[in-house]
Short mmCIF file of C-alpha atoms in Angstrom, two decimals:
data_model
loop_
_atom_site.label_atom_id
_atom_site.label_comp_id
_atom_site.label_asym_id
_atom_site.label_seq_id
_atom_site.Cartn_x
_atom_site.Cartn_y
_atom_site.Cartn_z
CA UNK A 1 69.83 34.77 -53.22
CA UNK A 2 68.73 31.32 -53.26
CA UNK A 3 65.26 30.44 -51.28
CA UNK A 4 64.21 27.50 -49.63
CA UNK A 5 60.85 25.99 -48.51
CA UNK A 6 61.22 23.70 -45.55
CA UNK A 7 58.13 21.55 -44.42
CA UNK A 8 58.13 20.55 -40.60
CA UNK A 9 60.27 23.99 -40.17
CA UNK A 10 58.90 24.04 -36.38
CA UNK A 11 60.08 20.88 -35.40
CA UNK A 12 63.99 19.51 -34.12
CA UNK A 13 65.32 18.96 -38.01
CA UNK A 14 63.67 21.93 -39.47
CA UNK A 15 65.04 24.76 -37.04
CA UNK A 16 68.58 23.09 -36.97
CA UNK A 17 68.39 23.21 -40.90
CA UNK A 18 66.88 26.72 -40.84
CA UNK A 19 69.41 28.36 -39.13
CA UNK A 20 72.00 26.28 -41.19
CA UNK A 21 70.34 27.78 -44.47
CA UNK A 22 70.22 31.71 -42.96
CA UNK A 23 73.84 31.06 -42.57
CA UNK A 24 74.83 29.70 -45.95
CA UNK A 25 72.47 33.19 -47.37
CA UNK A 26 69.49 31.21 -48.48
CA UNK A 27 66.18 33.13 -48.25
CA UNK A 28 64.25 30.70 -45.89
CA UNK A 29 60.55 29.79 -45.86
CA UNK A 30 58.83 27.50 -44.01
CA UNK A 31 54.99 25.57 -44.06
CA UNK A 32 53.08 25.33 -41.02
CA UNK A 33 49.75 24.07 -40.04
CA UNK A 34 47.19 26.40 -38.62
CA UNK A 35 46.33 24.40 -35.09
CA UNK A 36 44.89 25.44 -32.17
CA UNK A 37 48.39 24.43 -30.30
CA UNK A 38 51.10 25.98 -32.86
CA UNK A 39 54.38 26.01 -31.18
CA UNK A 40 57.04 27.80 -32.45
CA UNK A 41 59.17 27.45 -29.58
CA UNK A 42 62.28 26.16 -31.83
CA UNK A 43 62.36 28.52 -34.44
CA UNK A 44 61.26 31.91 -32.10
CA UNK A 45 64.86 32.98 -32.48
CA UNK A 46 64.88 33.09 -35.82
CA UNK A 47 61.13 34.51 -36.72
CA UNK A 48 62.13 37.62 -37.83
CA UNK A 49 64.71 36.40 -40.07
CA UNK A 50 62.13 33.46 -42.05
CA UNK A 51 59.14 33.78 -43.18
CA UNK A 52 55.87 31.41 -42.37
CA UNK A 53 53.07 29.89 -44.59
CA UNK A 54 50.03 28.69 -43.89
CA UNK A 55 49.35 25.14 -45.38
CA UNK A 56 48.39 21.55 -44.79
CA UNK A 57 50.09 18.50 -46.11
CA UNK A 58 46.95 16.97 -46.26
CA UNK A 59 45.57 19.52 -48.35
CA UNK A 60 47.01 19.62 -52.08
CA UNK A 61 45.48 22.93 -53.08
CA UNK A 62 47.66 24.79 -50.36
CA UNK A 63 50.46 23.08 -50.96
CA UNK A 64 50.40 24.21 -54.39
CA UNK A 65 49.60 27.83 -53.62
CA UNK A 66 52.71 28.05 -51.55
CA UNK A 67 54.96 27.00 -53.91
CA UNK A 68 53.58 28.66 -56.55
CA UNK A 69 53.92 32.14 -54.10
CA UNK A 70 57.54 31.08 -52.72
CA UNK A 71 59.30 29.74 -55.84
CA UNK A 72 62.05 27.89 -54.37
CA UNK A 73 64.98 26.04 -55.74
CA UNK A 74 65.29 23.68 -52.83
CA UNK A 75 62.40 22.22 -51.23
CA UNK A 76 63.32 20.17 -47.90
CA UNK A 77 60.14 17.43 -46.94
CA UNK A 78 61.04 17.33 -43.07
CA UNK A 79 57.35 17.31 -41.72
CA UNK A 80 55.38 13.95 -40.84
CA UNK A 81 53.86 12.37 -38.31
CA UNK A 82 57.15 11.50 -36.70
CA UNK A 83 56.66 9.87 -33.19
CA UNK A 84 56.56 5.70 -34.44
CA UNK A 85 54.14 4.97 -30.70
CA UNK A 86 51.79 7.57 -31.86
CA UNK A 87 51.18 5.71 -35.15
CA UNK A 88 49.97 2.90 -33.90
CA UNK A 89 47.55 4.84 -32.14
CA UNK A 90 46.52 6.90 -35.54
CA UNK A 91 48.21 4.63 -38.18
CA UNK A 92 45.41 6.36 -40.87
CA UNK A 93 46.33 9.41 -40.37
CA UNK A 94 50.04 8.63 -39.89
CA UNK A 95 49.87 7.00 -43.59
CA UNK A 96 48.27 10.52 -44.89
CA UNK A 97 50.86 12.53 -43.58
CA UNK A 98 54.26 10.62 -43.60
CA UNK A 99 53.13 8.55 -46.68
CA UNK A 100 50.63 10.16 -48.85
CA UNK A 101 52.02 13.98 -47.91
CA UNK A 102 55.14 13.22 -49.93
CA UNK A 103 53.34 12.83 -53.07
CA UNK A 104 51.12 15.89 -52.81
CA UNK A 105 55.04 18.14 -52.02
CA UNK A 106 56.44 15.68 -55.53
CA UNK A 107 53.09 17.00 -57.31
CA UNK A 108 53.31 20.55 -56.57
CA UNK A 109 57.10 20.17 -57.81
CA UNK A 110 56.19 18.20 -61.24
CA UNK A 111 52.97 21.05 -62.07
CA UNK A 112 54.80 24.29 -61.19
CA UNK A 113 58.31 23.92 -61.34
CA UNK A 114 60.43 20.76 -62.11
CA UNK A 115 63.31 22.24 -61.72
CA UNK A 116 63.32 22.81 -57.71
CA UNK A 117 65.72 20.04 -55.87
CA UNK A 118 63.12 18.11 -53.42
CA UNK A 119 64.74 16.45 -50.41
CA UNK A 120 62.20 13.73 -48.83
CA UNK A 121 63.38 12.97 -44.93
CA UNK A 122 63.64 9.13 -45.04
CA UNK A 123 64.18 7.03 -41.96
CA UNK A 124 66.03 4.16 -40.47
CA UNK A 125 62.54 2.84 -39.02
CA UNK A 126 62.39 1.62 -42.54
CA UNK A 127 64.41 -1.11 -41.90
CA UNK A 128 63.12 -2.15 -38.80
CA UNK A 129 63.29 -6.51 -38.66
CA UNK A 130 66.46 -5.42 -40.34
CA UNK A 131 67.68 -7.92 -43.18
CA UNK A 132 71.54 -7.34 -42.51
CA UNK A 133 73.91 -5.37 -40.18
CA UNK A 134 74.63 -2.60 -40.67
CA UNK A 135 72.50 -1.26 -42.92
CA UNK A 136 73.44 0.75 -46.28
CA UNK A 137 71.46 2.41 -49.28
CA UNK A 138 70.28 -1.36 -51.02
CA UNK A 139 69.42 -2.95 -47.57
CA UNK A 140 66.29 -4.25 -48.34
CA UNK A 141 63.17 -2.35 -46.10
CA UNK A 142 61.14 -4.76 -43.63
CA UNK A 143 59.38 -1.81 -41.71
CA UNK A 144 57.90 -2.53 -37.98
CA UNK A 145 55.74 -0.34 -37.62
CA UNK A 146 52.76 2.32 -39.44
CA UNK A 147 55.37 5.09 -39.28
CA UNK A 148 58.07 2.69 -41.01
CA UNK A 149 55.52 1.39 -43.73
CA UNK A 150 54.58 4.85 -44.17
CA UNK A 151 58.37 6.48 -44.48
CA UNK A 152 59.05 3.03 -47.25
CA UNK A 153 56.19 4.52 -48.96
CA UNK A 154 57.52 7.99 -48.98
CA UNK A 155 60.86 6.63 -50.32
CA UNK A 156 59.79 4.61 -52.77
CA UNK A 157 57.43 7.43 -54.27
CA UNK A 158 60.25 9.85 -54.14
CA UNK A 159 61.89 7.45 -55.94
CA UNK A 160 59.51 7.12 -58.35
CA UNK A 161 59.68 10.82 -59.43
CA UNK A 162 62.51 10.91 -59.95
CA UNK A 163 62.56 8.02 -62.25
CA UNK A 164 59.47 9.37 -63.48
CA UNK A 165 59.85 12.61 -64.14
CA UNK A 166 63.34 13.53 -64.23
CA UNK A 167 63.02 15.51 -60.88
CA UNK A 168 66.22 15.86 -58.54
CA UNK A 169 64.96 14.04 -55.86
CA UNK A 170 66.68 12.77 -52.78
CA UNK A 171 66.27 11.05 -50.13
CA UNK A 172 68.35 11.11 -46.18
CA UNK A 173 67.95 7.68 -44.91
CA UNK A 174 68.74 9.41 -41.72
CA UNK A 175 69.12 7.23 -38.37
CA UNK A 176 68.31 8.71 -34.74
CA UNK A 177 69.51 11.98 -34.41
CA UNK A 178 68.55 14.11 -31.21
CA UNK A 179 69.28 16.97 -29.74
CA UNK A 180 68.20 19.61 -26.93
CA UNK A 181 65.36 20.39 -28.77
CA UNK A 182 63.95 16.86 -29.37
CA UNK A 183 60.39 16.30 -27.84
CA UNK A 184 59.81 15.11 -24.66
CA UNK A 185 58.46 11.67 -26.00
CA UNK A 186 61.31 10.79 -27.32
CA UNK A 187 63.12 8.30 -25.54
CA UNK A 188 66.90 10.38 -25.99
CA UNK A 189 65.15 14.02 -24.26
CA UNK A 190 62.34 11.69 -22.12
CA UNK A 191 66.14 10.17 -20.31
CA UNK A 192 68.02 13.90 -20.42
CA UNK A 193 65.26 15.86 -19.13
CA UNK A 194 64.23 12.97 -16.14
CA UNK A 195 68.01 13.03 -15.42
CA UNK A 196 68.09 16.53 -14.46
CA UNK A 197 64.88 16.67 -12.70
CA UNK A 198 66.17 14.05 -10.88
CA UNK A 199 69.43 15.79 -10.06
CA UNK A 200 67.46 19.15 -9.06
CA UNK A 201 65.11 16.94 -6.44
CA UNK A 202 62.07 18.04 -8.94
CA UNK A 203 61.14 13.79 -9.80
CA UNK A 204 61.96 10.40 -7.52
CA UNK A 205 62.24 8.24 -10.84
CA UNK A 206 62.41 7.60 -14.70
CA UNK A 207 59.97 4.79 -16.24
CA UNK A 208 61.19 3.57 -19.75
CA UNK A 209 60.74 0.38 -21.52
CA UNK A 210 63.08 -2.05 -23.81
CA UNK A 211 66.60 -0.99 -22.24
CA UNK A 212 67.75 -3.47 -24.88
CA UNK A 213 66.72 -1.91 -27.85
CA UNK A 214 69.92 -0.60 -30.05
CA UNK A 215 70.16 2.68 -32.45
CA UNK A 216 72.68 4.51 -33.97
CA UNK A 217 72.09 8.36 -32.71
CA UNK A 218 74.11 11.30 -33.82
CA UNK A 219 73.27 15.13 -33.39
CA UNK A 220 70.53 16.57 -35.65
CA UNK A 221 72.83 19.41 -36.28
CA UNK A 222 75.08 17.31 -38.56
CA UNK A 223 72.43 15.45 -40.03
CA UNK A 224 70.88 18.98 -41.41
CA UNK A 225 74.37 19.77 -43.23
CA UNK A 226 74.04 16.10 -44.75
CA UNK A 227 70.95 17.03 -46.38
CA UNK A 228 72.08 20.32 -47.73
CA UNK A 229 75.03 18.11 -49.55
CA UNK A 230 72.66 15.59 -50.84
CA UNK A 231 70.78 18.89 -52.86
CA UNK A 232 74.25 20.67 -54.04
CA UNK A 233 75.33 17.37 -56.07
CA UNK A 234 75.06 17.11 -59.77
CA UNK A 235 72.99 14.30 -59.63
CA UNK A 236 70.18 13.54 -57.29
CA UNK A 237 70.51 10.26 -55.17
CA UNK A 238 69.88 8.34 -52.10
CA UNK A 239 72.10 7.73 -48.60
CA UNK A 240 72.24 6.47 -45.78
CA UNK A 241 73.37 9.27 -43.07
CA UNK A 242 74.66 7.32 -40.17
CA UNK A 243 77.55 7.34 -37.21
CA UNK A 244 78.03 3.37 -37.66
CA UNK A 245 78.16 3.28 -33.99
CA UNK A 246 75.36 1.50 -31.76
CA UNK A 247 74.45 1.90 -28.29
CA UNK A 248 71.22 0.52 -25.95
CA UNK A 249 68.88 2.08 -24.04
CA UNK A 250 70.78 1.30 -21.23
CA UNK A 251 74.22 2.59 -22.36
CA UNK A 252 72.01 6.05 -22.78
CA UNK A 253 70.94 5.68 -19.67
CA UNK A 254 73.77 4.88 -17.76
CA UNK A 255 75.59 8.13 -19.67
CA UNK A 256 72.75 10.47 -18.99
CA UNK A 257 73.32 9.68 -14.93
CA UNK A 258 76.49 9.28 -14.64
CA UNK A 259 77.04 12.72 -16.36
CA UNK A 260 75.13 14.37 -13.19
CA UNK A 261 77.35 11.75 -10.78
CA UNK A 262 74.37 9.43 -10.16
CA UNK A 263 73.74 5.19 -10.54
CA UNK A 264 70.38 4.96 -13.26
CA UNK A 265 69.62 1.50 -11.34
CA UNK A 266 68.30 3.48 -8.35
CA UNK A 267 65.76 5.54 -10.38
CA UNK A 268 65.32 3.64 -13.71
CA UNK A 269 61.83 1.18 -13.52
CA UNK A 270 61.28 -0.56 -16.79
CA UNK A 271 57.59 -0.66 -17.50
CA UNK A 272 56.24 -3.57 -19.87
CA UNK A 273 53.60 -0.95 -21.15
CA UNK A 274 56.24 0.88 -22.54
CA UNK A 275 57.38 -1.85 -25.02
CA UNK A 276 56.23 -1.27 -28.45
CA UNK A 277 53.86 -3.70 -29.87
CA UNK A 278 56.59 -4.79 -32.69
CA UNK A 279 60.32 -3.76 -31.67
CA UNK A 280 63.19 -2.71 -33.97
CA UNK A 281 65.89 -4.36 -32.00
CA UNK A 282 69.41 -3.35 -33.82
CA UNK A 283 69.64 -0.43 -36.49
CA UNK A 284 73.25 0.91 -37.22
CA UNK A 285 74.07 2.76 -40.46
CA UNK A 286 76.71 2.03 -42.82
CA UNK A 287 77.47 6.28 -44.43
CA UNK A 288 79.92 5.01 -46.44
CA UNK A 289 78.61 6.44 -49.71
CA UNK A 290 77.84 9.82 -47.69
CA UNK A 291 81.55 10.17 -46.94
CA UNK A 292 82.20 9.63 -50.29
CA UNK A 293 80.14 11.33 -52.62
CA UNK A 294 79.10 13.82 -50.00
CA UNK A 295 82.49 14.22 -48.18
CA UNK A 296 79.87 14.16 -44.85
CA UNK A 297 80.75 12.71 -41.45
CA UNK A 298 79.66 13.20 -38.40
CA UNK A 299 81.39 15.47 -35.76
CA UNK A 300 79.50 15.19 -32.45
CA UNK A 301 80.30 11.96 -30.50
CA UNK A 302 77.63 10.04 -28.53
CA UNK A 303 79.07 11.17 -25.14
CA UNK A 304 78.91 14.33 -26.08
CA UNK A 305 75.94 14.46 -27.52
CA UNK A 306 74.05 13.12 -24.22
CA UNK A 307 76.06 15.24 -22.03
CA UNK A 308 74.95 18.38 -24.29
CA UNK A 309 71.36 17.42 -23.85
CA UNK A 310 71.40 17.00 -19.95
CA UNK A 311 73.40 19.82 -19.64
CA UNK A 312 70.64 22.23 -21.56
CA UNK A 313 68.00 20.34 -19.38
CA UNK A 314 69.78 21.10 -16.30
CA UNK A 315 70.25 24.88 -17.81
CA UNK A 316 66.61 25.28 -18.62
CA UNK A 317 65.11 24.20 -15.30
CA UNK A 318 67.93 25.96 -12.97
CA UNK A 319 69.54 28.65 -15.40
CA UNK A 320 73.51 28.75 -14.96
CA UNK A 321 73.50 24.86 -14.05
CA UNK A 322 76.90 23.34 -15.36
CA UNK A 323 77.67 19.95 -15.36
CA UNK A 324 81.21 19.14 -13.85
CA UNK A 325 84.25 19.03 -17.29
CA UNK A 326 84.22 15.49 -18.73
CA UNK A 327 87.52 13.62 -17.52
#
């Protein structure tokens, strides 16, 4: 049976890709952080089918020990300090997590086992001021904000191993991909779960910031199986895991309410505090070389995808809420 360690296993990407692996037969573990708020509340289904380890991506010495215990043969990098407002509030410790936390999961690989496949989550956000449209593997970075210089960082060093050491190392240069289980401060779930309070009569209006701002979202589940390709390939690479589709703020918006029959203009405000000190304005992926080498592509459509996420709102604040068949 082959095992896997997965690092950020509590969060959206990590529970999509655990259940993914317990399907495919993999033995799954999975590294969290001992806090005095641990939430589990994405992977509770599957607890007694994983098992948990206590470590610290800021502390190399666990790290280590973990690996050493598990032994994997794939090791998936999913956990950072992920939300890009919050690290600009705590760009420090966002650069020892997202940045510096790659290299001490790379170092654990090169001293106990070079042999296990390493999959480092990269991120559109590296692009940021982006340099052409859209955006494929050699798109040159030009990173916006502590979390983007911090992913580039994690790239490049991932990179470097490789090179290095003649690891198999990859990287997902994965753009926006949500999902029902998304955190709240995330702008996708933020609009889904305000749209179905609204609908219910639990909250009179949704505050959100740059309605222009562009990305390319797709559904976390399909991004998972994209990074499970990346590690079955007989030679480790990069790519870009994209729809190629863009849409605003405001086009998510204006789907999220209209899927529960209601106009956004009469409960959207945009607040100015909302606007992030440096904006990414346009990201869209070019997957090309996914669909290729991988044979990847996407199967959840945007519509879809938002409808899916208000609808599970709606469910999970009136149970047995269904939203009206799509014409």
């Amino acid at each position: 049976m082959k095992s896997a360690l997965i690092t950020g296993i509590t969060g959206q990407d990590g529970s999509y890709l655990a259940e993914f692996l317990l399907d495919k037969g993999y033995a799954v573990h999975g590294i969290v952080r001992r806090s005095s708020t641990e939430n589990f509340e994405r992977i509770s289904h599957l607890t007694d089918r994983i098992t948990l380890h206590q470590a610290d991506l800021l502390d190399q010495l666990s790290i280590v020990d973990v690996v050493k215990a598990v032994r994997p043969k794939e090791i998936y990098n999913l956990a950072a300090m992920s939300f890009v407002p919050t690290s600009w509030k705590q760009p420090v410790l966002t650069g020892e997590f997202t940045a510096i936390g790659v290299t001490r999961m790379l170092e654990a690989v090169r001293l106990i086992d070079p042999t296990i496949r390493f999959y480092q989550a990269s991120s559109s956000e590296m692009f940021g001021k982006v340099v052409e449209v859209p955006q494929r593997e050699a798109t040159p970075f030009y990173p916006r904000s502590p979390y983007g210089v911090a992913k580039v960082y994690g790239h490049f060093i991932t990179v470097n191993y490789r090179e290095s050491y003649d690891l198999f190392c990859c990287s997902g240069i994965l753009f926006n991909h949500e999902s029902p289980r998304r955190g709240k401060e995330f702008v996708t779930r933020k609009v889904t779960d305000a749209v179905a309070r609204i609908r219910l009569g639990m909250q009179s209006e949704l505050r959100l910031g740059n309605l222009d701002a562009r990305r390319d979202w797709g559904f976390a589940g399909d991004y998972v199986r994209a990074m499970w390709l990346m590690l079955q390939q007989d030679e480790p690479d990069d790519y870009v895991i994209a729809t190629g589709a863009t849409h605003s703020v405001r086009e998510l918006v204006e789907e999220a309410f209209g899927a529960v029959g209601l106009d956004y203009r009469k409960y959207v405000v945009v607040d100015p505090a909302l606007y992030r000190p440096a904006e990414v304005d346009l990201l869209i992926g070019d997957a090309s070389k996914a669909r290729e080498k991988l044979g990847w592509a996407p199967e959840m459509t945007f519509r879809s995808l938002v409808r899916h996420m208000v609808e599970r709102d709606l469910d999970r604040l009136s149970p047995g809420y269904r939203l009206a068949k799509a014409g």
